[in-house]
Amino acid sequence: MPEGRELEAVAFYNGVLGIPRAPKPPNLAARGGVWFERGDLRIHLGVEADFRPARKAHPALIADDLSRLRKRLEGAGIEVVVDEPLVGFDRFYVNDP
């Protein structure tokens, strides 16, 4: 993630997606970035000085109620890009901050 964008990440991952923020170990906290965790889910975002967002590589999350999640994202002003479904899965993409 870009340096100095931690609060935007917290607003998205915790505020919009509802994934609680997790404390970073003290020896890693000085590096910046932010962690989110719920159950077996772990999203650890580190800072990169020359950060460029990946377009092809991406995490995929499974939601219990995809239409509710889509409404929450759109209500927060986040663009939702619908993609063709895979067998057994409807899909859409969003960009995090």
CSV table of C-alpha atoms in Angstrom, one decimal:
chain,number,residue,atom,x,y,z
A,1,MET,CA,0.0,0.0,0.0
A,2,PRO,CA,1.2,3.6,-0.5
A,3,GLU,CA,2.8,5.2,2.5
A,4,GLY,CA,0.5,7.3,4.6
A,5,ARG,CA,-2.8,5.7,3.4
A,6,GLU,CA,-3.4,3.6,6.5
A,7,LEU,CA,-6.5,5.6,7.6
A,8,GLU,CA,-8.1,5.1,4.2
A,9,ALA,CA,-7.4,1.4,4.5
A,10,VAL,CA,-9.0,1.3,7.9
A,11,ALA,CA,-12.1,3.2,6.6
A,12,PHE,CA,-12.5,0.6,3.8
A,13,TYR,CA,-11.6,-2.7,5.4
A,14,ASN,CA,-13.0,-2.0,8.8
A,15,GLY,CA,-15.6,0.7,8.2
A,16,VAL,CA,-17.1,-0.7,4.9
A,17,LEU,CA,-16.2,-4.4,5.0
A,18,GLY,CA,-16.5,-4.7,8.7
A,19,ILE,CA,-13.2,-6.6,9.2
A,20,PRO,CA,-11.7,-5.7,12.6
A,21,ARG,CA,-8.3,-4.1,12.7
A,22,ALA,CA,-5.7,-6.3,14.4
A,23,PRO,CA,-2.6,-5.1,16.2
A,24,LYS,CA,0.7,-5.5,14.4
A,25,PRO,CA,3.6,-7.0,16.5
A,26,PRO,CA,5.7,-4.1,18.0
A,27,ASN,CA,8.7,-5.1,15.9
A,28,LEU,CA,6.7,-4.6,12.7
A,29,ALA,CA,4.6,-1.6,13.7
A,30,ALA,CA,7.3,1.0,12.8
A,31,ARG,CA,7.2,-0.1,9.2
A,32,GLY,CA,3.7,1.3,8.7
A,33,GLY,CA,0.8,-0.6,7.1
A,34,VAL,CA,-2.2,-2.1,8.8
A,35,TRP,CA,-3.6,-5.5,9.6
A,36,PHE,CA,-7.2,-6.8,9.6
A,37,GLU,CA,-8.3,-10.1,11.0
A,38,ARG,CA,-11.6,-12.0,11.5
A,39,GLY,CA,-11.6,-15.8,12.3
A,40,ASP,CA,-9.4,-17.4,9.7
A,41,LEU,CA,-9.3,-14.3,7.5
A,42,ARG,CA,-6.0,-12.3,7.5
A,43,ILE,CA,-5.4,-9.2,5.5
A,44,HIS,CA,-2.0,-7.7,6.2
A,45,LEU,CA,-1.2,-4.6,4.2
A,46,GLY,CA,2.4,-3.4,4.1
A,47,VAL,CA,3.8,-0.1,2.9
A,48,GLU,CA,5.9,0.1,-0.3
A,49,ALA,CA,7.7,3.3,-1.3
A,50,ASP,CA,7.2,2.7,-5.1
A,51,PHE,CA,3.7,1.1,-4.7
A,52,ARG,CA,1.8,0.3,-7.9
A,53,PRO,CA,-1.5,-1.4,-7.6
A,54,ALA,CA,-1.8,-4.9,-9.2
A,55,ARG,CA,-4.5,-5.4,-11.7
A,56,LYS,CA,-4.3,-9.1,-12.4
A,57,ALA,CA,-3.2,-10.5,-9.0
A,58,HIS,CA,-5.9,-10.0,-6.3
A,59,PRO,CA,-7.4,-11.5,-3.2
A,60,ALA,CA,-10.8,-13.0,-3.5
A,61,LEU,CA,-13.3,-12.9,-0.6
A,62,ILE,CA,-16.5,-15.0,-0.3
A,63,ALA,CA,-19.5,-13.2,1.1
A,64,ASP,CA,-22.6,-14.8,2.6
A,65,ASP,CA,-24.9,-12.2,1.0
A,66,LEU,CA,-23.2,-10.7,-2.1
A,67,SER,CA,-26.1,-8.4,-3.0
A,68,ARG,CA,-26.1,-6.9,0.5
A,69,LEU,CA,-22.3,-6.4,0.3
A,70,ARG,CA,-22.7,-4.7,-3.1
A,71,LYS,CA,-25.3,-2.3,-1.7
A,72,ARG,CA,-23.0,-1.5,1.2
A,73,LEU,CA,-20.1,-0.8,-1.1
A,74,GLU,CA,-22.1,1.3,-3.5
A,75,GLY,CA,-23.6,3.2,-0.5
A,76,ALA,CA,-20.1,4.1,0.5
A,77,GLY,CA,-19.4,5.5,-2.9
A,78,ILE,CA,-17.2,2.6,-4.1
A,79,GLU,CA,-17.4,1.6,-7.7
A,80,VAL,CA,-18.5,-2.0,-8.2
A,81,VAL,CA,-17.5,-3.7,-11.4
A,82,VAL,CA,-19.6,-6.8,-12.2
A,83,ASP,CA,-17.8,-9.6,-13.9
A,84,GLU,CA,-19.0,-12.8,-15.5
A,85,PRO,CA,-19.9,-15.5,-13.0
A,86,LEU,CA,-17.8,-18.6,-12.5
A,87,VAL,CA,-19.6,-21.9,-11.9
A,88,GLY,CA,-21.4,-21.6,-8.6
A,89,PHE,CA,-20.2,-18.0,-8.0
A,90,ASP,CA,-21.5,-14.6,-8.9
A,91,ARG,CA,-18.6,-12.1,-9.0
A,92,PHE,CA,-17.7,-8.4,-8.8
A,93,TYR,CA,-14.6,-6.4,-8.3
A,94,VAL,CA,-13.8,-3.3,-6.3
A,95,ASN,CA,-10.6,-1.3,-5.8
A,96,ASP,CA,-9.5,-0.7,-2.2
A,97,PRO,CA,-7.8,2.6,-1.4
